[in-house]
Every structure is written in C-alpha cells, then in structure tokens.
Amino acid sequence: MTGSHLRPAAATDADLLAWCRRRLRTVLPELPSSLDELRRTMEEIRGRRIELTMTDPGRLRLPSGLWGQVRSGAAVHDLVWVDRRTSPFARTVVACHEFGHMICGHEPDPVSTTRPEPVRALAADLALDPAHVAAIVGRCGEPSAPGSPEWRREREAELTGRLLAQHILGSHDRA
Ligand SMILES: [Zn+2]
C-alpha cells in the first residue's frame, strides 16, 4: 500500500482524525458509494480477493465485526465478517471499521498470538477449517489502555471507518 504518512506522535482525537482524513484521501482519492464498490476497490489496491460476508452466528460468541485472513491452497484472501443481526446502518458502520483497518495499513494478528475463541467461532459459523484462518482482528474486544498501540489501532480504524460510512450512507440517501 502506498502513501505511508507519518502518524502524529501526539494522539489527540483532532490529530488522529486529521491523519485518518489524509490517509483515506491518499488510499481512496474517490470515495466509494457502496460497500461492494469499497470491497472491489480494496481488492485492486491489496491485489487479493476480499470476501465480505454477513451472517447470523446464532449462539456463537463473536464481536460485531471481524477481519480475518484465510488460506485457500497457496493463496491468502481477506475475509470481512459482519454480524447481520443489526440494522443496515450498523452493518455498514461495522464493515467500514474493518476496511478502515486495511486503509490505515494495519495487519490482523497472526492466529497463534490471538485468543482462539473468535477463530473457532468464526470458522464454525462459516464452515471453515480453523487451521485455514491465518490471522484475525476483532472489533471491540477488550478495552485497551488509552494511548497503547492496540487502542491507537482501534481508534484509527474507528475514525477512518466512520468517514467512509458517512460517505456511503450519504450516497444511499442521495440515490
Ligand atoms: Zn477494529
């Protein structure tokens, strides 16, 4: 991914928001007007398939959204999963948060360092082999200490995702 702006050292919300706006403009000079357009554009940028899926995980315990990397043969593709048991508005916001991680240049955590429960639950929900889930990042896990790298990562994805979601939801209203 191109355009690696330096992150501001002082992480006030205003600094972070300004950084996220610049980052978004660099990665996506033309904002997409739908989730599918966003998905296709990010596929081109990342040079790999991105699967966006919304399911009802039933009683499985999953956060409202996840970004995982799934191995299929020699290839790895991105999987954005969103809990479908909410409003279309909330689903768009959650999906944009996960794409926000990609836009900010984050990478999901390798599964060996992640708590295994979400991986097992996601794999069960989507009928995947858990061994094929290579990396995962979940939305709204444990609250992390303000200023910590995990906190910063979530904050960046949240702010970037919100900017994206505002545009996509606004496009719906205009249509
Ligand atoms: Zn997140």
Coordinates of C-alpha atoms and ligand atoms in Angstrom, one line a residue:
M1 CA 0.0 0.0 0.0
T2 CA 1.3 3.4 -0.9
G3 CA 1.2 6.7 1.0
S4 CA 2.7 5.9 4.3
H5 CA 2.1 9.2 6.1
L6 CA 3.9 9.6 9.4
R7 CA 1.5 9.1 12.2
P8 CA 1.3 12.0 14.6
A9 CA 3.1 11.3 17.9
A10 CA 0.5 13.1 20.0
A11 CA -2.6 11.2 19.7
T12 CA -5.4 13.7 20.4
D13 CA -8.6 13.0 18.6
A14 CA -8.2 16.0 16.4
D15 CA -4.7 14.9 15.3
L16 CA -5.9 11.4 14.7
L17 CA -8.9 12.5 12.7
A18 CA -6.7 14.7 10.5
W19 CA -4.3 11.8 9.9
C20 CA -7.2 9.5 9.1
R21 CA -8.7 12.0 6.6
R22 CA -5.3 12.3 4.8
R23 CA -4.8 8.6 4.8
L24 CA -8.2 8.0 3.4
R25 CA -7.7 10.6 0.7
T26 CA -4.4 9.1 -0.3
V27 CA -5.6 5.5 -0.4
L28 CA -9.1 6.2 -1.9
P29 CA -9.0 9.6 -3.8
E30 CA -12.5 8.8 -4.9
L31 CA -14.6 7.6 -2.1
P32 CA -16.8 4.6 -3.0
S33 CA -20.6 5.0 -2.8
S34 CA -21.4 1.4 -1.7
L35 CA -19.9 -1.4 0.4
D36 CA -19.4 -3.5 -2.7
E37 CA -17.6 -0.7 -4.5
L38 CA -15.4 -0.3 -1.5
R39 CA -14.7 -4.1 -1.4
R40 CA -13.8 -4.2 -5.1
T41 CA -11.5 -1.1 -4.9
M42 CA -9.7 -2.5 -1.9
E43 CA -9.3 -5.8 -3.8
E44 CA -7.5 -3.9 -6.5
I45 CA -5.3 -2.0 -4.0
R46 CA -4.4 -5.1 -2.0
G47 CA -4.1 -7.4 -5.0
R48 CA -6.1 -10.1 -3.4
R49 CA -9.6 -11.3 -3.1
I50 CA -11.7 -9.8 -0.3
E51 CA -14.8 -11.7 0.8
L52 CA -17.5 -9.6 2.6
T53 CA -19.9 -11.8 4.4
M54 CA -22.8 -11.1 6.8
T55 CA -24.2 -13.9 8.8
D56 CA -26.2 -14.7 11.9
P57 CA -23.7 -16.6 14.2
G58 CA -26.6 -17.8 16.5
R59 CA -25.2 -18.6 19.9
L60 CA -21.6 -18.4 18.9
R61 CA -19.8 -15.6 20.7
L62 CA -18.3 -13.2 18.2
P63 CA -17.7 -9.5 18.2
S64 CA -19.9 -7.4 15.8
G65 CA -17.3 -7.5 13.1
L66 CA -14.0 -9.3 12.3
W67 CA -11.3 -9.0 9.7
G68 CA -9.5 -12.3 9.1
Q69 CA -7.0 -13.7 6.6
V70 CA -7.9 -17.1 5.3
R71 CA -5.6 -19.5 3.5
S72 CA -7.0 -21.4 0.5
G73 CA -4.3 -23.5 -1.1
A74 CA -1.2 -21.3 -1.6
A75 CA -3.3 -18.1 -1.7
V76 CA -4.5 -16.0 1.2
H77 CA -7.6 -13.8 1.0
D78 CA -9.1 -11.3 3.2
L79 CA -12.4 -12.1 5.0
V80 CA -14.5 -9.3 6.4
W81 CA -17.3 -10.7 8.5
V82 CA -20.2 -8.7 10.0
D83 CA -23.0 -9.8 12.3
R84 CA -26.2 -9.5 10.3
R85 CA -28.5 -9.2 13.3
T86 CA -28.4 -5.4 13.4
S87 CA -29.7 -2.6 11.2
P88 CA -28.3 -2.0 7.7
F89 CA -26.9 1.3 9.1
A90 CA -25.0 -0.6 11.8
R91 CA -23.7 -3.2 9.4
T92 CA -22.3 -0.5 7.1
V93 CA -20.5 1.1 10.1
V94 CA -19.1 -2.2 11.3
A95 CA -17.9 -3.2 7.8
C96 CA -16.3 0.2 7.2
H97 CA -14.5 -0.1 10.5
E98 CA -12.9 -3.3 9.3
F99 CA -12.0 -1.8 5.9
G100 CA -10.7 1.2 7.9
H101 CA -8.0 -1.1 9.4
M102 CA -6.9 -2.0 5.8
I103 CA -6.8 1.6 4.8
C104 CA -4.8 2.6 7.8
G105 CA -2.2 0.0 6.9
H106 CA -2.9 -2.3 9.9
E107 CA -2.5 -6.1 9.6
P108 CA -4.6 -8.6 11.6
D109 CA -2.8 -10.5 14.3
P110 CA -1.4 -14.0 13.5
V111 CA -3.7 -16.5 15.0
S112 CA -1.0 -18.1 17.2
T113 CA -1.0 -14.8 19.2
T114 CA -4.8 -14.4 19.2
R115 CA -7.3 -15.8 21.7
P116 CA -8.6 -18.9 20.0
E117 CA -12.3 -18.4 20.7
P118 CA -13.2 -16.0 18.0
V119 CA -11.3 -18.0 15.4
R120 CA -13.1 -21.2 16.4
A121 CA -16.5 -19.4 16.4
L122 CA -15.9 -17.7 13.1
A123 CA -14.7 -21.0 11.5
A124 CA -17.8 -22.8 12.9
D125 CA -20.1 -20.1 11.6
L126 CA -18.7 -20.0 8.1
A127 CA -17.9 -23.8 7.9
L128 CA -14.2 -23.1 7.5
D129 CA -11.3 -25.2 8.8
P130 CA -10.0 -23.2 11.8
A131 CA -6.5 -24.2 10.6
H132 CA -7.1 -22.1 7.5
V133 CA -7.7 -18.9 9.4
A134 CA -4.2 -17.3 9.4
A135 CA -4.8 -14.0 11.1
I136 CA -7.7 -12.1 12.7
V137 CA -8.6 -8.8 14.2
G138 CA -11.9 -8.4 16.0
R139 CA -13.9 -5.2 16.6
C140 CA -14.5 -4.1 20.2
G141 CA -12.6 -6.8 22.0
E142 CA -11.3 -6.0 25.5
P143 CA -11.0 -2.2 26.0
S144 CA -7.3 -1.4 25.7
A145 CA -5.5 1.2 27.7
P146 CA -5.8 4.7 26.1
G147 CA -2.5 5.5 24.3
S148 CA -1.5 1.9 23.9
P149 CA -0.8 0.6 20.3
E150 CA -3.9 -1.5 20.4
W151 CA -6.0 1.5 21.5
R152 CA -4.4 3.6 18.7
R153 CA -5.1 0.9 16.1
E154 CA -8.8 0.7 17.0
R155 CA -9.2 4.4 17.2
E156 CA -7.7 4.9 13.7
A157 CA -9.9 2.2 12.2
E158 CA -12.9 3.7 14.0
L159 CA -12.4 7.2 12.8
T160 CA -11.5 6.2 9.2
G161 CA -14.4 3.8 9.1
R162 CA -16.8 6.5 10.3
L163 CA -15.6 8.8 7.5
L164 CA -16.2 6.0 5.0
A165 CA -19.5 5.0 6.4
Q166 CA -20.8 8.6 6.4
H167 CA -20.0 8.9 2.7
I168 CA -21.5 5.5 1.8
L169 CA -24.7 6.1 3.8
G170 CA -24.9 9.6 2.4
S171 CA -24.7 8.2 -1.1
H172 CA -27.6 5.9 -0.3
D173 CA -29.7 8.9 0.8
R174 CA -28.9 10.8 -2.3
A175 CA -29.7 7.9 -4.6
Ligands
ZN1 ZN -11.0 -2.9 14.9

